[in-house]
Short mmCIF file of C-alpha atoms (C1' of nucleotides) in Angstrom, two decimals:
data_model
loop_
_atom_site.label_atom_id
_atom_site.label_comp_id
_atom_site.label_asym_id
_atom_site.label_seq_id
_atom_site.Cartn_x
_atom_site.Cartn_y
_atom_site.Cartn_z
CA UNK A 1 0.13 0.09 -0.06
CA UNK A 2 2.68 2.50 0.65
CA UNK A 3 4.39 1.98 -2.72
CA UNK A 4 1.71 3.30 -5.65
CA UNK A 5 2.03 -0.48 -7.60
CA UNK A 6 2.18 0.73 -11.74
CA UNK A 7 -1.40 -1.49 -11.72
CA UNK A 8 -3.45 0.00 -14.61
CA UNK A 9 -7.00 0.25 -12.93
CA UNK A 10 -8.13 -0.87 -16.49
CA UNK A 11 -9.36 1.91 -18.61
CA UNK A 12 -8.78 5.27 -18.09
CA UNK A 13 -6.11 8.09 -17.96
CA UNK A 14 -5.56 8.80 -21.84
CA UNK A 15 -3.12 10.51 -23.66
CA UNK A 16 -2.88 11.01 -27.57
CA UNK A 17 -1.52 7.60 -28.10
CA UNK A 18 -4.17 5.88 -26.54
CA UNK A 19 -7.19 8.16 -27.55
CA UNK A 20 -6.52 6.69 -30.80
CA UNK A 21 -6.88 3.07 -29.77
CA UNK A 22 -9.79 3.36 -28.40
CA UNK A 23 -11.51 5.02 -31.38
CA UNK A 24 -10.29 2.20 -33.19
CA UNK A 25 -11.45 -0.06 -31.68
CA UNK A 26 -14.67 0.92 -31.35
CA UNK A 27 -14.93 2.17 -34.68
CA UNK A 28 -13.99 -1.57 -35.42
CA UNK A 29 -16.07 -3.00 -33.51
CA UNK A 30 -19.44 -1.26 -35.20
CA UNK A 31 -18.06 -2.13 -38.59
CA UNK A 32 -17.89 -6.21 -38.55
CA UNK A 33 -21.15 -5.79 -36.30
CA UNK A 34 -22.74 -4.13 -39.91
CA UNK A 35 -20.76 -6.32 -42.03
CA UNK A 36 -20.22 -9.92 -40.36
CA UNK A 37 -23.41 -9.89 -37.69
CA UNK A 38 -23.30 -10.63 -33.67
CA UNK A 39 -22.15 -13.79 -34.20
CA UNK A 40 -19.20 -13.81 -35.90
CA UNK A 41 -17.75 -10.04 -33.79
CA UNK A 42 -15.34 -11.82 -31.24
CA UNK A 43 -13.09 -9.93 -29.18
CA UNK A 44 -10.24 -11.28 -31.43
CA UNK A 45 -11.79 -9.78 -34.85
CA UNK A 46 -11.98 -6.88 -33.10
CA UNK A 47 -8.49 -6.34 -32.12
CA UNK A 48 -7.38 -7.75 -35.21
CA UNK A 49 -9.42 -5.27 -37.52
CA UNK A 50 -8.62 -2.41 -35.24
CA UNK A 51 -5.29 -2.92 -35.80
CA UNK A 52 -4.53 -3.48 -32.52
CA UNK A 53 -3.79 -6.43 -29.84
CA UNK A 54 -6.50 -8.12 -27.87
CA UNK A 55 -4.21 -7.24 -25.03
CA UNK A 56 -4.17 -3.45 -25.52
CA UNK A 57 -8.38 -4.07 -26.24
CA UNK A 58 -8.43 -5.38 -22.63
CA UNK A 59 -7.04 -2.57 -21.19
CA UNK A 60 -9.30 0.15 -22.31
CA UNK A 61 -12.57 -2.30 -22.12
CA UNK A 62 -12.97 -5.07 -19.63
CA UNK A 63 -15.22 -6.77 -21.60
CA UNK A 64 -16.63 -7.85 -25.73
CA UNK A 65 -19.89 -6.55 -23.61
CA UNK A 66 -18.80 -3.50 -22.76
CA UNK A 67 -17.44 -2.85 -26.39
CA UNK A 68 -20.47 -3.17 -27.75
CA UNK A 69 -22.26 -1.10 -25.48
CA UNK A 70 -19.62 1.81 -26.61
CA UNK A 71 -21.08 1.03 -30.19
CA UNK A 72 -24.73 1.32 -28.90
CA UNK A 73 -24.01 4.33 -27.23
CA UNK A 74 -22.43 6.35 -30.02
CA UNK A 75 -25.42 5.71 -31.81
CA UNK A 76 -27.86 6.61 -29.35
CA UNK A 77 -26.16 9.83 -28.87
CA UNK A 78 -25.92 10.37 -32.43
CA UNK A 79 -29.80 9.93 -32.30
CA UNK A 80 -30.21 11.79 -28.93
CA UNK A 81 -28.62 14.74 -30.51
CA UNK A 82 -31.41 15.20 -33.59
CA UNK A 83 -33.85 14.27 -30.85
CA UNK A 84 -32.95 16.77 -28.30
CA UNK A 85 -32.08 19.35 -30.66
CA UNK A 86 -35.81 18.88 -32.48
CA UNK A 87 -37.69 19.30 -29.55
CA UNK A 88 -36.00 22.72 -28.10
CA UNK A 89 -36.73 24.51 -32.15
CA UNK A 90 -39.92 23.13 -31.38
CA UNK A 91 -40.91 24.34 -28.04
CA UNK A 92 -42.73 27.19 -29.22
CA UNK A 93 -44.61 25.52 -32.36
CA UNK A 94 -48.31 24.51 -32.37
CA UNK A 95 -48.76 21.38 -32.11
CA UNK A 96 -49.66 19.97 -35.58
CA UNK A 97 -45.70 21.96 -36.52
CA UNK A 98 -44.33 20.57 -34.00
CA UNK A 99 -45.54 16.90 -34.59
CA UNK A 100 -44.51 17.16 -38.65
CA UNK A 101 -41.01 18.14 -37.14
CA UNK A 102 -40.68 15.30 -34.73
CA UNK A 103 -41.80 12.67 -36.98
CA UNK A 104 -39.61 14.30 -39.62
CA UNK A 105 -36.58 14.16 -37.01
CA UNK A 106 -37.65 10.32 -35.84
CA UNK A 107 -37.44 9.06 -39.44
CA UNK A 108 -34.18 11.21 -40.35
CA UNK A 109 -32.73 9.35 -36.71
CA UNK A 110 -33.61 6.25 -37.74
CA UNK A 111 -31.89 6.80 -41.33
CA UNK A 112 -28.51 7.82 -39.56
CA UNK A 113 -27.23 4.04 -40.36
CA UNK A 114 -29.74 1.93 -40.71
CA UNK A 115 -27.71 -1.18 -41.29
CA UNK A 116 -26.23 -0.63 -37.47
CA UNK A 117 -29.63 0.13 -36.56
CA UNK A 118 -30.66 -3.52 -37.83
CA UNK A 119 -27.67 -4.80 -36.50
CA UNK A 120 -28.61 -3.34 -32.97
CA UNK A 121 -32.41 -4.02 -33.27
CA UNK A 122 -32.53 -7.37 -34.11
CA UNK A 123 -28.98 -9.41 -33.44
CA UNK A 124 -27.62 -8.17 -30.04
CA UNK A 125 -29.51 -9.64 -27.16
CA UNK A 126 -30.26 -6.83 -24.91
CA UNK A 127 -28.54 -8.24 -21.07
CA UNK A 128 -26.59 -7.35 -18.66
CA UNK A 129 -25.35 -3.64 -19.16
CA UNK A 130 -26.89 -3.78 -22.90
CA UNK A 131 -30.30 -3.12 -21.11
CA UNK A 132 -29.40 0.40 -20.69
CA UNK A 133 -31.36 1.50 -23.91
CA UNK A 134 -34.41 2.27 -21.43
CA UNK A 135 -32.61 5.71 -20.08
CA UNK A 136 -32.95 6.74 -23.77
CA UNK A 137 -36.71 5.69 -23.90
CA UNK A 138 -37.06 7.58 -20.61
CA UNK A 139 -35.60 10.85 -21.41
CA UNK A 140 -37.66 11.17 -24.99
CA UNK A 141 -40.65 10.30 -22.98
CA UNK A 142 -39.47 13.21 -20.23
CA UNK A 143 -38.63 15.32 -23.17
CA UNK A 144 -42.26 15.35 -25.17
CA UNK A 145 -44.21 15.26 -22.18
CA UNK A 146 -42.98 18.38 -21.12
CA UNK A 147 -43.46 19.99 -24.62
CA UNK A 148 -47.22 18.30 -24.46
CA UNK A 149 -47.89 19.85 -21.03
CA UNK A 150 -46.80 23.57 -22.12
CA UNK A 151 -49.15 22.95 -25.00
CA UNK A 152 -52.11 21.19 -22.81
CA UNK A 153 -54.57 24.69 -24.54
CA UNK A 154 -54.09 23.06 -27.51
CA UNK A 155 -55.26 19.82 -26.60
CA UNK A 156 -58.32 18.28 -25.90
CA UNK A 157 -58.89 16.77 -22.71
CA UNK A 158 -56.21 14.07 -22.01
CA UNK A 159 -53.78 12.21 -19.67
CA UNK A 160 -50.49 13.50 -20.86
CA UNK A 161 -48.90 10.45 -19.68
CA UNK A 162 -50.57 8.43 -21.42
CA UNK A 163 -50.85 10.57 -24.72
CA UNK A 164 -47.25 10.73 -24.39
CA UNK A 165 -46.80 6.91 -24.15
CA UNK A 166 -48.78 6.49 -27.56
CA UNK A 167 -47.55 9.06 -29.41
CA UNK A 168 -44.21 8.16 -28.64
CA UNK A 169 -44.56 4.49 -29.30
CA UNK A 170 -46.75 5.28 -32.59
CA UNK A 171 -43.75 7.54 -34.17
CA UNK A 172 -40.67 5.25 -33.22
CA UNK A 173 -42.91 2.35 -34.41
CA UNK A 174 -43.24 3.99 -37.98
CA UNK A 175 -39.78 5.00 -38.29
CA UNK A 176 -38.14 1.87 -37.18
CA UNK A 177 -40.24 -0.27 -38.92
CA UNK A 178 -40.04 1.97 -42.25
CA UNK A 179 -36.23 2.11 -41.78
CA UNK A 180 -36.42 -1.87 -41.38
CA UNK A 181 -38.64 -2.80 -44.26
CA UNK A 182 -37.60 -1.41 -46.94
CA UNK A 183 -34.57 -2.48 -48.13
CA UNK A 184 -32.08 0.21 -48.68
CA UNK A 185 -33.42 3.21 -50.67
CA UNK A 186 -36.73 4.44 -49.63
CA UNK A 187 -37.77 7.25 -51.68
CA UNK A 188 -37.86 10.56 -50.59
CA UNK A 189 -41.31 10.02 -52.31
CA UNK A 190 -42.11 7.29 -49.67
CA UNK A 191 -40.87 9.49 -47.01
CA UNK A 192 -42.95 12.47 -47.21
CA UNK A 193 -45.62 10.14 -47.58
CA UNK A 194 -45.22 8.76 -44.52
CA UNK A 195 -44.69 11.65 -42.73
CA UNK A 196 -47.92 13.14 -43.71
CA UNK A 197 -49.48 10.00 -42.86
CA UNK A 198 -47.86 9.56 -39.39
CA UNK A 199 -48.25 13.37 -38.39
CA UNK A 200 -51.97 13.07 -39.44
CA UNK A 201 -52.67 10.49 -36.80
CA UNK A 202 -50.77 11.93 -34.10
CA UNK A 203 -52.20 15.36 -34.39
CA UNK A 204 -55.90 14.17 -34.80
CA UNK A 205 -54.98 11.88 -31.62
CA UNK A 206 -54.21 14.68 -29.68
CA UNK A 207 -57.01 17.51 -30.74
CA UNK B 1 -28.25 -48.10 -51.66
CA UNK B 2 -30.63 -51.36 -52.24
CA UNK B 3 -30.40 -52.10 -48.71
CA UNK B 4 -32.77 -49.80 -46.47
CA UNK B 5 -29.89 -48.55 -44.01
CA UNK B 6 -31.70 -48.12 -40.67
CA UNK B 7 -30.21 -44.40 -41.09
CA UNK B 8 -33.01 -42.00 -39.02
CA UNK B 9 -33.23 -39.01 -41.35
CA UNK B 10 -32.91 -36.56 -38.11
CA UNK B 11 -35.88 -35.51 -36.99
CA UNK B 12 -39.79 -37.13 -38.37
CA UNK B 13 -41.67 -40.15 -38.17
CA UNK B 14 -43.59 -39.69 -34.35
CA UNK B 15 -45.36 -42.87 -32.66
CA UNK B 16 -46.44 -42.33 -29.26
CA UNK B 17 -43.14 -41.90 -26.84
CA UNK B 18 -41.70 -40.01 -29.32
CA UNK B 19 -44.15 -37.20 -29.74
CA UNK B 20 -44.04 -36.84 -25.70
CA UNK B 21 -40.48 -36.23 -25.81
CA UNK B 22 -40.96 -33.89 -28.74
CA UNK B 23 -42.65 -31.99 -26.47
CA UNK B 24 -40.79 -32.48 -23.46
CA UNK B 25 -38.05 -30.63 -25.52
CA UNK B 26 -39.95 -27.85 -26.98
CA UNK B 27 -41.75 -26.95 -23.34
CA UNK B 28 -38.18 -26.69 -21.66
CA UNK B 29 -36.76 -24.73 -23.70
CA UNK B 30 -39.54 -22.13 -23.30
CA UNK B 31 -38.90 -22.39 -19.77
CA UNK B 32 -35.25 -22.33 -19.52
CA UNK B 33 -35.71 -19.32 -22.43
CA UNK B 34 -37.98 -17.76 -19.20
CA UNK B 35 -36.24 -18.46 -16.28
CA UNK B 36 -32.52 -17.97 -17.19
CA UNK B 37 -32.61 -16.29 -20.53
CA UNK B 38 -31.05 -17.09 -23.82
CA UNK B 39 -27.31 -16.94 -22.93
CA UNK B 40 -27.67 -19.86 -20.25
CA UNK B 41 -29.79 -22.02 -22.46
CA UNK B 42 -27.84 -24.65 -23.81
CA UNK B 43 -28.54 -27.92 -25.03
CA UNK B 44 -27.63 -30.04 -22.23
CA UNK B 45 -29.15 -28.11 -20.44
CA UNK B 46 -32.24 -28.08 -22.31
CA UNK B 47 -32.23 -31.92 -22.67
CA UNK B 48 -31.51 -32.47 -18.71
CA UNK B 49 -34.39 -30.36 -17.99
CA UNK B 50 -36.52 -31.77 -20.12
CA UNK B 51 -35.83 -35.41 -18.39
CA UNK B 52 -34.46 -36.03 -21.80
CA UNK B 53 -30.43 -37.18 -23.12
CA UNK B 54 -28.71 -34.84 -25.55
CA UNK B 55 -28.42 -38.09 -27.82
CA UNK B 56 -32.77 -38.05 -28.14
CA UNK B 57 -32.58 -34.31 -28.23
CA UNK B 58 -30.57 -34.43 -31.76
CA UNK B 59 -32.75 -36.67 -32.90
CA UNK B 60 -35.93 -34.66 -33.39
CA UNK B 61 -34.06 -31.06 -33.70
CA UNK B 62 -30.74 -30.92 -36.03
CA UNK B 63 -29.40 -28.00 -34.05
CA UNK B 64 -30.03 -25.55 -31.35
CA UNK B 65 -30.91 -22.78 -33.61
CA UNK B 66 -34.33 -25.30 -34.75
CA UNK B 67 -35.38 -25.53 -31.33
CA UNK B 68 -35.83 -21.84 -30.63
CA UNK B 69 -37.22 -21.57 -33.79
CA UNK B 70 -40.06 -24.40 -32.22
CA UNK B 71 -40.51 -21.98 -29.27
CA UNK B 72 -40.88 -19.19 -31.38
CA UNK B 73 -43.12 -20.39 -33.58
CA UNK B 74 -45.57 -22.01 -30.90
CA UNK B 75 -45.86 -18.59 -29.67
CA UNK B 76 -46.53 -17.02 -33.10
CA UNK B 77 -49.27 -19.64 -34.04
CA UNK B 78 -51.26 -18.55 -30.54
CA UNK B 79 -50.68 -15.06 -30.89
CA UNK B 80 -51.78 -15.57 -34.42
CA UNK B 81 -54.57 -17.56 -33.58
CA UNK B 82 -55.93 -15.03 -31.86
CA UNK B 83 -55.71 -12.55 -34.46
CA UNK B 84 -57.22 -14.65 -36.78
CA UNK B 85 -60.44 -15.10 -35.46
CA UNK B 86 -60.55 -11.53 -34.09
CA UNK B 87 -60.24 -10.66 -37.86
CA UNK B 88 -62.88 -12.90 -39.46
CA UNK B 89 -65.43 -11.75 -36.50
CA UNK B 90 -64.89 -8.10 -37.10
CA UNK B 91 -65.20 -8.63 -40.95
CA UNK B 92 -68.90 -7.06 -40.99
CA UNK B 93 -68.21 -4.29 -38.29
CA UNK B 94 -67.83 -0.75 -38.69
CA UNK B 95 -64.41 0.60 -38.44
CA UNK B 96 -64.68 1.85 -35.02
CA UNK B 97 -66.31 -1.46 -33.69
CA UNK B 98 -63.51 -3.41 -35.66
CA UNK B 99 -60.72 -1.45 -34.65
CA UNK B 100 -61.65 -1.63 -30.76
CA UNK B 101 -61.56 -4.77 -31.65
CA UNK B 102 -58.49 -5.45 -32.89
CA UNK B 103 -56.76 -3.74 -30.51
CA UNK B 104 -57.74 -5.43 -27.70
CA UNK B 105 -56.78 -8.43 -29.32
CA UNK B 106 -53.31 -7.27 -29.81
CA UNK B 107 -52.78 -6.47 -26.06
CA UNK B 108 -54.72 -9.84 -25.12
CA UNK B 109 -52.09 -11.56 -27.65
CA UNK B 110 -49.22 -9.82 -25.95
CA UNK B 111 -50.47 -10.63 -22.78
CA UNK B 112 -50.49 -14.77 -23.64
CA UNK B 113 -47.09 -15.35 -21.89
CA UNK B 114 -45.32 -11.82 -21.68
CA UNK B 115 -41.92 -13.27 -20.19
CA UNK B 116 -41.62 -15.29 -22.94
CA UNK B 117 -42.52 -12.99 -25.40
CA UNK B 118 -39.99 -10.32 -23.61
CA UNK B 119 -37.05 -12.55 -23.82
CA UNK B 120 -37.94 -13.84 -27.70
CA UNK B 121 -37.81 -10.01 -28.52
CA UNK B 122 -35.05 -8.91 -26.22
CA UNK B 123 -32.11 -11.50 -26.11
CA UNK B 124 -32.98 -14.27 -29.31
CA UNK B 125 -30.45 -12.68 -31.89
CA UNK B 126 -32.81 -12.86 -35.57
CA UNK B 127 -30.26 -14.60 -37.61
CA UNK B 128 -30.85 -17.63 -40.28
CA UNK B 129 -34.16 -19.41 -39.89
CA UNK B 130 -34.79 -17.05 -36.98
CA UNK B 131 -35.21 -14.55 -39.12
CA UNK B 132 -38.67 -15.64 -40.18
CA UNK B 133 -41.04 -14.29 -37.74
CA UNK B 134 -41.09 -11.41 -40.96
CA UNK B 135 -43.56 -13.94 -42.19
CA UNK B 136 -46.33 -13.62 -39.16
CA UNK B 137 -46.12 -10.23 -39.56
CA UNK B 138 -46.68 -10.05 -44.08
CA UNK B 139 -49.91 -12.44 -42.96
CA UNK B 140 -51.28 -9.80 -40.46
CA UNK B 141 -50.29 -7.18 -42.85
CA UNK B 142 -52.52 -8.81 -45.59
CA UNK B 143 -55.30 -9.47 -43.07
CA UNK B 144 -55.70 -5.85 -42.31
CA UNK B 145 -54.88 -4.54 -45.70
CA UNK B 146 -57.96 -7.02 -46.52
CA UNK B 147 -60.63 -5.58 -44.45
CA UNK B 148 -59.26 -1.56 -45.07
CA UNK B 149 -60.42 -2.76 -48.51
CA UNK B 150 -63.74 -3.81 -47.92
CA UNK B 151 -64.54 -0.92 -45.60
CA UNK B 152 -62.59 1.58 -48.16
CA UNK B 153 -66.27 3.59 -48.14
CA UNK B 154 -66.04 4.75 -44.21
CA UNK B 155 -62.73 6.22 -44.81
CA UNK B 156 -61.10 9.09 -46.57
CA UNK B 157 -59.15 8.53 -49.48
CA UNK B 158 -55.87 7.37 -48.54
CA UNK B 159 -53.50 4.50 -49.65
CA UNK B 160 -54.50 1.77 -48.41
CA UNK B 161 -51.22 -0.02 -48.44
CA UNK B 162 -49.62 2.86 -46.06
CA UNK B 163 -52.61 3.23 -44.03
CA UNK B 164 -52.38 -0.68 -43.04
CA UNK B 165 -48.64 -0.13 -42.51
CA UNK B 166 -49.05 2.74 -39.90
CA UNK B 167 -51.98 1.60 -38.26
CA UNK B 168 -50.52 -2.44 -38.00
CA UNK B 169 -46.96 -0.40 -36.90
CA UNK B 170 -48.79 1.54 -34.12
CA UNK B 171 -51.25 -0.97 -32.53
CA UNK B 172 -48.37 -3.53 -32.36
CA UNK B 173 -46.11 -1.00 -30.54
CA UNK B 174 -48.37 0.27 -28.20
CA UNK B 175 -49.53 -3.65 -27.37
CA UNK B 176 -45.73 -4.12 -27.59
CA UNK B 177 -44.82 -1.48 -25.08
CA UNK B 178 -47.45 -1.55 -22.81
CA UNK B 179 -46.32 -5.66 -22.10
CA UNK B 180 -42.60 -4.40 -21.97
CA UNK B 181 -42.72 -1.36 -19.90
CA UNK B 182 -45.35 -2.50 -16.85
CA UNK B 183 -43.42 -4.71 -14.98
CA UNK B 184 -46.05 -7.74 -14.29
CA UNK B 185 -49.94 -7.07 -13.16
CA UNK B 186 -51.24 -3.91 -15.28
CA UNK B 187 -54.15 -2.68 -13.84
CA UNK B 188 -57.33 -3.92 -15.78
CA UNK B 189 -57.77 -0.06 -15.79
CA UNK B 190 -54.88 0.69 -17.55
CA UNK B 191 -55.45 -1.42 -19.93
CA UNK B 192 -58.52 0.02 -20.95
CA UNK B 193 -57.16 3.33 -21.25
CA UNK B 194 -55.33 2.26 -23.72
CA UNK B 195 -57.54 0.50 -25.57
CA UNK B 196 -59.48 3.74 -25.83
CA UNK B 197 -56.99 5.86 -26.66
CA UNK B 198 -55.24 3.49 -29.48
CA UNK B 199 -58.36 3.28 -30.58
CA UNK B 200 -59.29 6.62 -31.20
CA UNK B 201 -56.19 7.63 -32.57
CA UNK B 202 -56.83 4.90 -35.05
CA UNK B 203 -59.83 5.34 -36.11
CA UNK B 204 -59.70 8.97 -36.01
CA UNK B 205 -56.85 8.34 -38.57
CA UNK B 206 -58.65 6.18 -41.00
CA UNK B 207 -61.82 8.53 -41.18
"C1'" DC C 1 20.65 10.09 -20.72
"C1'" DT C 2 18.53 7.25 -17.22
"C1'" DA C 3 14.54 6.36 -14.84
"C1'" DT C 4 9.63 5.09 -14.44
"C1'" DA C 5 5.53 5.08 -15.99
"C1'" DA C 6 2.04 4.39 -20.40
"C1'" DT C 7 1.13 1.85 -24.09
"C1'" DG C 8 1.15 -2.50 -26.49
"C1'" DC C 9 1.70 -6.99 -27.52
"C1'" DG C 10 -0.03 -12.07 -28.85
"C1'" DA C 11 0.72 -17.22 -27.44
"C1'" DG C 12 -1.92 -19.46 -24.82
"C1'" DC C 13 -4.67 -21.00 -20.82
"C1'" DG C 14 -9.77 -22.42 -19.09
"C1'" DA C 15 -13.81 -22.56 -20.07
"C1'" DT C 16 -17.80 -23.56 -22.24
"C1'" DC C 17 -20.68 -25.78 -25.32
"C1'" DA C 18 -22.93 -28.05 -29.76
"C1'" DC C 19 -22.74 -32.29 -31.70
"C1'" DT C 20 -21.36 -37.26 -32.38
"C1'" DC C 21 -21.39 -42.07 -31.93
"C1'" DG C 22 -21.34 -46.78 -30.01
"C1'" DC C 23 -24.77 -48.64 -27.91
"C1'" DT C 24 -28.77 -50.41 -24.64
"C1'" DT C 25 -33.88 -50.47 -23.72
"C1'" DT C 26 -38.71 -50.57 -25.34
"C1'" DT C 27 -41.79 -51.19 -29.45
"C1'" DT C 28 -44.32 -53.14 -33.17
"C1'" DC C 29 -44.61 -56.49 -36.21
"C1'" DT C 30 -45.11 -61.20 -37.34
"C1'" DA D 1 -41.60 -65.63 -28.83
"C1'" DG D 2 -37.90 -63.83 -32.06
"C1'" DA D 3 -36.97 -60.36 -35.28
"C1'" DA D 4 -36.07 -55.58 -36.54
"C1'" DA D 5 -37.22 -51.05 -36.18
"C1'" DA D 6 -37.84 -46.66 -33.02
"C1'" DA D 7 -36.66 -44.70 -29.58
"C1'" DG D 8 -33.28 -42.91 -25.77
"C1'" DC D 9 -28.91 -42.88 -23.37
"C1'" DG D 10 -24.56 -39.78 -22.17
"C1'" DA D 11 -19.56 -39.92 -21.79
"C1'" DG D 12 -16.28 -37.89 -24.91
"C1'" DT D 13 -14.76 -34.55 -29.13
"C1'" DG D 14 -13.25 -30.89 -31.27
"C1'" DA D 15 -13.49 -26.27 -31.85
"C1'" DT D 16 -14.64 -21.37 -30.24
"C1'" DC D 17 -13.58 -17.61 -27.93
"C1'" DG D 18 -13.32 -14.33 -23.60
"C1'" DC D 19 -9.81 -12.91 -21.54
"C1'" DT D 20 -4.74 -13.18 -18.68
"C1'" DC D 21 -0.22 -12.49 -17.99
"C1'" DG D 22 5.15 -11.53 -18.89
"C1'" DC D 23 7.27 -8.99 -21.65
"C1'" DA D 24 8.51 -5.20 -25.34
"C1'" DT D 25 8.23 -0.76 -26.82
"C1'" DT D 26 7.24 3.99 -26.76
"C1'" DA D 27 6.53 8.37 -24.36
"C1'" DT D 28 7.15 11.30 -20.47
"C1'" DA D 29 10.16 13.38 -16.33
"C1'" DG D 30 14.12 14.90 -14.07
#
DNA sequence: CTATAATGCGAGCGATCACTCGCTTTTTCT
DNA sequence: AGAAAAAGCGAGTGATCGCTCGCATTATAG
């Protein structure tokens, strides 16, 4: 205890070189997930593609799970970036304009990296730390709820929590299924139709 | 080739005893999935819980995947049973009555075995044969589409495929999230509210 | 320049697990 | 009853894979 042992506390303190290593590892994980699927994604392979040794990998990520979690986090943060921005922009808009914007953003967000999104949704077992996607759902729920609360006078009498739940579920589902079903390129024409229709449904529901 | 070799073509022809074995295996798989999660579900363990040897397991199921697929199939058939029945019952009803019935059934269907449903949705990697959940979605889409087509005169002018897609996505999402979010027992009060609200949204959208 | 810390390496260990094979037991058929 | 087919058995095998450990290389401090 007297002497400071040169023990590495597993993953932290980064100087220049190591930051690049960490990035390379996360990037490699994402690429393998997309190109080969979750089953083929092994730590040895990740290290390999990242141009790094397994040993180094385990300096920064305590487990394979942690690596996948990092990819999920990065992806979710991209999505949440769009959503947060949209929700502040929308704060002063009436319901019809706001909903349209939110539906548009939801689909955009799902189109950021559709292949990765698909793999994350369909192949990653939500277990242990990976179960924390829930946190993002809670944040979205909170933000949307706050908006609806502030626009209550434009709405019919309705429980705001229930309305939030229904609207978020519906919008998310349409965006999700749109991206998953349409193999690759889905026309701008189609996207506009879906935005129109979903907006109509949700706005009609709220008023 | 001249002699009929007593080779078992791997899984088929069932006399009395073996049918029980197959059932026990599928049932055991479902139970382990629920109680221990997908990760802990190994073929040795399945055979163990089923009171059967691994050897026998592989007489009827060519792979672990096949076993899990059987569980998924059984569960989906239960759900599809309810949905098919509901859709025929509903054929002559006006949109508002029909949608209410369908929403109710959707939630009921998801409540058949919520824990299993959760595991299947969250922990099973949709890969290889397991990807065939899609077939059930197609059937639902077809059935709902046919109903909407037949009720076109009660509806505003709208592309029936798009409307089907939106309605099915929305209803399924609400049912799904309802069952997943509410930990265990969700009050009849809440269910009624959700049915009311979802029905309102969908009916409002269609007219 | 030397000492010390930080970063990187990769062969290989230990454990798990899907699956096989040679054999025994039970059922069916005649 | 006897034979043949069907069903059942479970120790063992081969391969995979997450992860460790002892050592090498590179950067920073004094």
